[in-house]
Tab-separated table of C-alpha atoms in Angstrom:
chain	number	residue	atom	x	y	z
G	120	UNK	CA	76.452	73.236	66.459
G	121	UNK	CA	73.676	70.778	67.212
G	122	UNK	CA	74.133	71.345	70.946
G	123	UNK	CA	73.725	75.083	70.498
G	124	UNK	CA	70.601	74.496	68.440
G	125	UNK	CA	69.107	72.307	71.175
G	126	UNK	CA	69.846	74.842	73.895
G	127	UNK	CA	68.422	77.574	71.704
G	128	UNK	CA	65.097	75.782	71.406
G	129	UNK	CA	64.899	75.086	75.141
G	130	UNK	CA	65.737	78.721	75.937
G	131	UNK	CA	62.785	79.836	73.833
G	132	UNK	CA	60.207	77.752	75.723
G	133	UNK	CA	58.992	80.231	78.403
G	134	UNK	CA	58.972	83.137	75.972
G	135	UNK	CA	57.172	81.157	73.311
G	136	UNK	CA	54.293	80.041	75.521
G	137	UNK	CA	53.923	83.490	77.069
G	138	UNK	CA	53.829	85.261	73.703
G	139	UNK	CA	50.636	86.420	71.957
G	140	UNK	CA	48.750	83.708	70.074
G	141	UNK	CA	49.840	85.030	66.664
G	142	UNK	CA	53.500	84.943	67.712
G	143	UNK	CA	53.050	81.465	69.158
G	144	UNK	CA	51.623	80.262	65.859
G	145	UNK	CA	54.626	81.685	64.028
G	146	UNK	CA	57.023	80.055	66.499
G	147	UNK	CA	55.234	76.731	66.161
G	148	UNK	CA	55.449	76.875	62.366
G	149	UNK	CA	59.143	77.718	62.583
G	150	UNK	CA	59.766	74.761	64.894
G	151	UNK	CA	57.681	72.543	62.633
G	152	UNK	CA	59.752	73.672	59.646
G	153	UNK	CA	62.986	72.744	61.483
G	154	UNK	CA	61.589	69.472	62.802
G	155	UNK	CA	63.580	66.477	61.673
G	156	UNK	CA	65.169	63.309	62.992
G	157	UNK	CA	68.265	65.356	63.833
G	158	UNK	CA	66.327	68.192	65.507
G	159	UNK	CA	64.062	66.453	68.061
G	160	UNK	CA	63.754	69.615	70.175
G	161	UNK	CA	62.066	71.447	67.293
G	162	UNK	CA	59.628	68.536	66.897
G	163	UNK	CA	58.917	68.544	70.622
G	164	UNK	CA	58.065	72.238	70.780
G	165	UNK	CA	55.971	72.074	67.611
G	166	UNK	CA	53.924	69.214	69.101
G	167	UNK	CA	53.566	70.909	72.504
G	168	UNK	CA	52.354	74.170	71.015
G	169	UNK	CA	49.994	72.472	68.576
G	170	UNK	CA	48.303	70.612	71.444
G	171	UNK	CA	48.148	73.588	73.817
G	172	UNK	CA	44.721	74.640	72.439
G	173	UNK	CA	46.083	78.158	71.968
G	174	UNK	CA	46.851	77.310	68.364
G	175	UNK	CA	43.801	76.925	66.124
G	176	UNK	CA	43.421	73.353	64.919
G	177	UNK	CA	43.037	74.036	61.196
G	178	UNK	CA	43.130	71.641	58.232
G	179	UNK	CA	46.413	73.286	57.216
G	180	UNK	CA	47.942	72.569	60.632
G	181	UNK	CA	46.880	68.939	60.402
G	182	UNK	CA	48.340	68.709	56.884
G	183	UNK	CA	51.705	69.978	58.146
G	184	UNK	CA	51.827	67.312	60.836
G	185	UNK	CA	50.704	64.676	58.341
G	186	UNK	CA	53.661	65.579	56.113
G	187	UNK	CA	56.018	64.838	59.044
G	188	UNK	CA	54.418	61.542	59.978
G	189	UNK	CA	57.316	59.278	59.053
G	190	UNK	CA	59.029	56.149	60.342
G	191	UNK	CA	61.727	58.086	62.175
G	192	UNK	CA	59.272	60.581	63.770
G	193	UNK	CA	56.375	58.448	64.992
G	194	UNK	CA	55.466	60.957	67.718
G	195	UNK	CA	54.508	63.385	64.960
G	196	UNK	CA	52.094	60.687	63.723
G	197	UNK	CA	50.570	60.398	67.198
G	198	UNK	CA	50.172	64.187	67.364
G	199	UNK	CA	48.573	64.205	63.924
G	200	UNK	CA	46.129	61.544	65.123
G	201	UNK	CA	45.298	63.580	68.219
G	202	UNK	CA	44.634	66.690	66.160
G	203	UNK	CA	42.293	64.694	63.935
G	204	UNK	CA	40.472	63.244	66.939
G	205	UNK	CA	40.135	66.664	68.507
G	206	UNK	CA	38.624	67.932	65.244
G	207	UNK	CA	36.066	65.112	65.332
G	208	UNK	CA	37.680	63.088	62.534
G	209	UNK	CA	37.773	59.945	64.646
G	210	UNK	CA	37.911	57.333	61.896
G	211	UNK	CA	40.671	59.203	60.054
G	212	UNK	CA	42.640	59.521	63.321
G	213	UNK	CA	42.894	55.756	63.676
G	214	UNK	CA	45.310	55.422	60.742
G	215	UNK	CA	48.177	57.636	62.028
G	216	UNK	CA	47.650	56.412	65.602
G	217	UNK	CA	47.807	52.823	64.387
G	218	UNK	CA	50.976	53.617	62.443
G	219	UNK	CA	52.538	55.176	65.565
G	220	UNK	CA	51.453	52.182	67.628
G	221	UNK	CA	53.206	49.775	65.289
G	222	UNK	CA	56.434	51.784	65.201
G	223	UNK	CA	56.847	53.148	68.731
G	224	UNK	CA	58.677	50.547	70.835
G	225	UNK	CA	59.542	52.959	73.649
G	226	UNK	CA	56.366	54.605	74.931
G	227	UNK	CA	53.417	53.087	73.093
G	228	UNK	CA	51.578	56.441	72.999
G	229	UNK	CA	49.832	55.716	69.718
G	230	UNK	CA	48.557	52.366	71.023
G	231	UNK	CA	47.191	53.906	74.193
G	232	UNK	CA	45.366	56.745	72.460
G	233	UNK	CA	43.946	54.382	69.845
G	234	UNK	CA	42.692	52.130	72.652
G	235	UNK	CA	40.958	55.101	74.265
G	236	UNK	CA	39.119	55.847	71.038
G	237	UNK	CA	37.936	52.243	70.740
G	238	UNK	CA	36.831	52.249	74.362
G	239	UNK	CA	34.732	55.360	73.814
G	240	UNK	CA	33.176	53.664	70.788
G	241	UNK	CA	32.194	50.731	72.981
G	242	UNK	CA	34.588	48.322	71.213
G	243	UNK	CA	36.062	46.779	74.329
G	244	UNK	CA	37.874	43.866	72.642
G	245	UNK	CA	39.818	46.162	70.329
G	246	UNK	CA	40.492	48.570	73.201
G	247	UNK	CA	41.965	45.827	75.373
G	248	UNK	CA	44.215	44.641	72.537
G	249	UNK	CA	45.738	48.085	72.089
G	250	UNK	CA	46.072	48.687	75.845
G	251	UNK	CA	48.042	45.442	76.037
G	252	UNK	CA	50.207	46.550	73.106
G	253	UNK	CA	50.821	49.899	74.812
G	254	UNK	CA	51.925	48.059	77.951
G	255	UNK	CA	54.308	45.841	75.952
G	256	UNK	CA	55.746	48.997	74.375
G	257	UNK	CA	56.527	50.436	77.806
G	258	UNK	CA	53.496	52.679	78.424
G	259	UNK	CA	52.703	52.386	82.142
G	260	UNK	CA	49.200	53.766	81.622
G	261	UNK	CA	48.492	50.872	79.276
G	262	UNK	CA	49.681	48.410	81.915
G	263	UNK	CA	47.267	49.913	84.425
G	264	UNK	CA	44.399	48.795	82.193
G	265	UNK	CA	45.163	45.178	83.030
G	266	UNK	CA	44.840	45.970	86.713
G	267	UNK	CA	41.629	47.891	86.006
G	268	UNK	CA	40.160	44.820	84.306
G	269	UNK	CA	40.817	42.758	87.438
G	270	UNK	CA	39.233	45.462	89.585
G	271	UNK	CA	36.167	45.474	87.347
G	272	UNK	CA	35.798	41.711	87.816
G	273	UNK	CA	36.040	42.187	91.578
G	274	UNK	CA	33.333	44.857	91.447
G	275	UNK	CA	31.014	42.479	89.564
G	276	UNK	CA	31.589	39.849	92.254
G	277	UNK	CA	30.924	42.364	95.055
G	278	UNK	CA	27.722	43.455	93.330
G	279	UNK	CA	26.544	39.826	93.131
G	280	UNK	CA	27.160	39.433	96.880
G	281	UNK	CA	25.308	42.669	97.693
G	282	UNK	CA	22.362	41.662	95.509
G	283	UNK	CA	22.244	38.198	97.113
G	284	UNK	CA	22.154	39.695	100.623
G	285	UNK	CA	19.485	42.200	99.618
G	286	UNK	CA	17.350	39.425	98.116
G	287	UNK	CA	17.572	37.363	101.311
G	288	UNK	CA	16.628	40.271	103.564
G	289	UNK	CA	14.017	41.918	101.375
G	290	UNK	CA	13.181	41.102	97.779
G	291	UNK	CA	15.015	41.095	94.463
G	292	UNK	CA	12.258	43.262	92.963
G	293	UNK	CA	13.146	42.024	89.482
G	294	UNK	CA	16.798	43.070	89.820
G	295	UNK	CA	18.846	40.707	87.603
G	296	UNK	CA	22.155	39.018	88.340
G	297	UNK	CA	25.200	41.146	87.370
G	298	UNK	CA	27.017	39.927	84.292
G	299	UNK	CA	29.544	42.690	83.600
G	300	UNK	CA	30.699	46.120	84.750
G	301	UNK	CA	27.848	48.051	83.134
G	302	UNK	CA	25.101	45.822	84.531
G	303	UNK	CA	26.768	45.978	87.978
G	304	UNK	CA	26.693	49.780	87.909
G	305	UNK	CA	22.977	49.731	87.136
G	306	UNK	CA	22.299	47.215	89.904
G	307	UNK	CA	24.067	49.166	92.678
G	308	UNK	CA	22.298	52.331	91.491
G	309	UNK	CA	18.938	50.560	91.731
G	310	UNK	CA	19.716	49.101	95.156
G	311	UNK	CA	20.893	52.493	96.387
G	312	UNK	CA	17.519	53.936	95.347
G	313	UNK	CA	15.972	51.159	97.465
G	314	UNK	CA	17.985	52.484	100.432
G	315	UNK	CA	20.715	49.849	100.629
G	316	UNK	CA	23.661	51.635	102.252
G	317	UNK	CA	26.473	49.439	100.916
G	318	UNK	CA	25.124	49.799	97.376
G	319	UNK	CA	25.239	53.577	97.764
G	320	UNK	CA	28.848	53.291	98.891
G	321	UNK	CA	29.777	51.130	95.870
G	322	UNK	CA	27.908	53.498	93.576
G	323	UNK	CA	29.907	56.388	95.031
G	324	UNK	CA	33.155	54.569	94.211
G	325	UNK	CA	32.000	53.949	90.656
G	326	UNK	CA	31.099	57.608	90.148
G	327	UNK	CA	34.342	58.782	91.715
G	328	UNK	CA	36.740	56.292	90.178
G	329	UNK	CA	35.067	54.408	87.360
G	330	UNK	CA	35.728	50.818	88.483
G	331	UNK	CA	36.615	51.266	92.142
G	332	UNK	CA	40.133	52.597	91.722
G	333	UNK	CA	40.376	54.214	88.314
G	334	UNK	CA	42.702	57.240	88.116
G	335	UNK	CA	42.332	60.024	85.584
G	336	UNK	CA	44.123	58.637	82.566
G	337	UNK	CA	43.449	60.714	79.468
G	338	UNK	CA	43.374	64.403	78.618
G	339	UNK	CA	39.707	64.910	77.798
G	340	UNK	CA	40.343	68.029	75.731
G	341	UNK	CA	42.061	65.826	73.158
G	342	UNK	CA	38.686	64.309	72.299
G	343	UNK	CA	35.613	65.877	70.644
G	344	UNK	CA	32.813	66.798	73.056
G	345	UNK	CA	30.675	63.836	71.958
G	346	UNK	CA	33.288	61.398	73.290
G	347	UNK	CA	34.097	63.061	76.611
G	348	UNK	CA	32.996	61.608	79.916
G	349	UNK	CA	29.889	63.067	81.585
G	350	UNK	CA	30.487	65.421	84.498
G	351	UNK	CA	30.234	64.007	87.998
G	352	UNK	CA	27.088	64.787	89.992
G	353	UNK	CA	27.151	67.467	92.678
G	354	UNK	CA	27.701	66.675	96.360
G	355	UNK	CA	23.995	67.135	97.098
G	356	UNK	CA	23.445	63.879	95.161
G	357	UNK	CA	26.346	62.103	96.869
G	358	UNK	CA	25.853	58.319	97.243
G	359	UNK	CA	28.573	58.369	99.920
G	360	UNK	CA	26.490	60.659	102.104
G	361	UNK	CA	23.378	58.576	101.550
G	362	UNK	CA	25.274	55.379	102.354
G	363	UNK	CA	26.543	56.868	105.606
G	364	UNK	CA	23.066	58.092	106.562
G	365	UNK	CA	21.664	54.607	105.868
G	366	UNK	CA	24.171	53.081	108.289
G	367	UNK	CA	27.000	51.789	106.108
G	368	UNK	CA	29.730	53.539	108.032
G	369	UNK	CA	32.645	52.941	105.646
G	370	UNK	CA	30.746	55.410	103.492
G	371	UNK	CA	31.055	58.126	106.171
G	372	UNK	CA	34.819	58.291	105.669
G	373	UNK	CA	34.353	58.679	101.914
G	374	UNK	CA	31.638	61.302	102.436
G	375	UNK	CA	33.989	63.361	104.605
G	376	UNK	CA	36.821	63.079	102.103
G	377	UNK	CA	34.477	64.102	99.306
G	378	UNK	CA	33.477	67.257	101.193
G	379	UNK	CA	37.089	68.109	101.997
G	380	UNK	CA	38.063	67.684	98.378
G	381	UNK	CA	41.164	65.703	99.297
G	382	UNK	CA	43.149	68.770	100.365
G	383	UNK	CA	43.682	67.731	103.959
G	384	UNK	CA	43.935	71.387	105.028
G	385	UNK	CA	41.509	73.649	106.922
G	386	UNK	CA	38.770	74.807	104.568
G	387	UNK	CA	35.318	76.295	104.789
G	388	UNK	CA	34.014	72.724	104.438
G	389	UNK	CA	36.109	71.223	107.235
G	390	UNK	CA	33.291	71.372	109.806
G	391	UNK	CA	30.925	69.531	107.472
G	392	UNK	CA	33.651	66.987	106.765
G	393	UNK	CA	34.178	66.567	110.522
G	394	UNK	CA	30.471	65.815	110.936
G	395	UNK	CA	30.670	62.953	108.447
G	396	UNK	CA	33.892	61.618	109.976
G	397	UNK	CA	32.281	61.746	113.426
G	398	UNK	CA	29.393	59.576	112.271
G	399	UNK	CA	31.856	56.957	111.089
G	400	UNK	CA	34.080	57.243	114.152
G	401	UNK	CA	31.112	56.904	116.519
G	402	UNK	CA	30.495	53.521	114.887
G	403	UNK	CA	34.098	52.320	115.146
G	404	UNK	CA	35.341	53.176	111.650
G	405	UNK	CA	39.036	53.741	112.325
G	406	UNK	CA	39.716	55.650	109.075
G	407	UNK	CA	36.980	58.111	110.030
G	408	UNK	CA	38.492	58.537	113.497
G	409	UNK	CA	41.948	59.250	112.080
G	410	UNK	CA	40.535	61.849	109.706
G	411	UNK	CA	38.368	63.388	112.431
G	412	UNK	CA	41.417	63.865	114.671
G	413	UNK	CA	43.294	65.428	111.762
G	414	UNK	CA	40.484	67.866	110.938
G	415	UNK	CA	39.985	68.836	114.588
G	416	UNK	CA	43.723	69.371	115.028
G	417	UNK	CA	43.843	71.556	111.926
G	418	UNK	CA	40.930	73.567	113.311
G	419	UNK	CA	42.822	74.039	116.603
G	420	UNK	CA	40.248	71.918	118.463
G	421	UNK	CA	42.961	70.082	120.348
G	422	UNK	CA	40.884	69.073	123.368
G	423	UNK	CA	38.240	67.331	121.256
G	424	UNK	CA	40.970	65.573	119.262
G	425	UNK	CA	42.676	64.329	122.435
G	426	UNK	CA	39.359	63.062	123.778
G	427	UNK	CA	38.883	60.863	120.717
G	428	UNK	CA	42.452	59.598	120.968
G	429	UNK	CA	42.094	58.669	124.639
G	430	UNK	CA	38.742	56.980	124.075
G	431	UNK	CA	40.096	54.922	121.213
G	432	UNK	CA	43.521	54.057	122.619
G	433	UNK	CA	43.296	53.912	126.421
G	434	UNK	CA	42.582	50.166	126.550
G	435	UNK	CA	44.125	48.716	123.420
G	436	UNK	CA	46.828	49.533	120.928
G	437	UNK	CA	46.517	49.106	117.176
G	438	UNK	CA	47.722	50.701	113.945
G	439	UNK	CA	45.195	53.506	114.349
G	440	UNK	CA	46.683	54.483	117.735
G	441	UNK	CA	50.202	54.337	116.359
G	442	UNK	CA	49.154	56.622	113.498
G	443	UNK	CA	47.541	59.137	115.862
G	444	UNK	CA	50.542	59.123	118.218
G	445	UNK	CA	53.012	59.593	115.390
G	446	UNK	CA	51.203	62.487	113.712
G	447	UNK	CA	49.269	64.265	116.471
G	448	UNK	CA	50.080	63.106	119.995
G	449	UNK	CA	53.798	62.406	120.080
G	450	UNK	CA	54.848	62.023	123.721
G	451	UNK	CA	51.316	62.307	125.101
G	452	UNK	CA	50.660	59.816	127.949
G	453	UNK	CA	47.529	57.755	127.654
G	454	UNK	CA	45.055	57.888	130.544
G	455	UNK	CA	42.925	54.997	131.624
């Protein structure tokens, strides 16, 4: 009988999410009513629908999830905490998320979400403690925070080296030594304004990725507007493009990728992307050359692509040549 019940709930999924909002609300309440330790499918669908933003986040809805926040259903506690956070009740949300964090030894979801709240409040010590707990509980996203901390330390060191070079060549202009991630961001922004190409490149990475390699890690719509990240600047303000123009040619590759949008397919922006890649390739940036050949090949500009390949690979072989031969010029004889 339980198996039939489980299949029944799964069979309802497409119909439930495609139904009118009023019907979805009724279905969610029905699943919530049937939610128990022995009916995990009902709990799952109730949580999914409640967080879909198609269901109005009312005090009554939050009360229903609060009533099901129990030891044996800690995910309902995490959902209750998320609903509170989304409604702007941040301090109240910490209690059910903390409860879920202490009970969930499989995924650590409550720990991770609680850490995100503390991070947005600027309480880095508390945030790191809960990220570590999430990692110990098996949440991979929490484990990534440890790597991100190392990357932040590396960025601070790189900023110190850039500042030192700039001071030797020009003047420090009152720019202080970097002490942490936030001060490093301000320093590379200031040096970029003073037309230091590498600083513009590092600033571009910070804007794009947060600490140099930070992936998207949290559904922003879970949080109230006041705690969401600011939108990224438009391409016309791109530090990557400025860095390339100032002669830091690693930045040309990033500028081209930014214009392409990471799709790797022919787009209306592919010619502009090719222009940035060409600037990098003309100054021996192999990543730019690889991407330029790819864009030209996609645009059916085979002759221009072959010319770059022959120029780069006629006298020496390296990983770049092997990449080009494998993906674009298989069987093509090199000319001297």
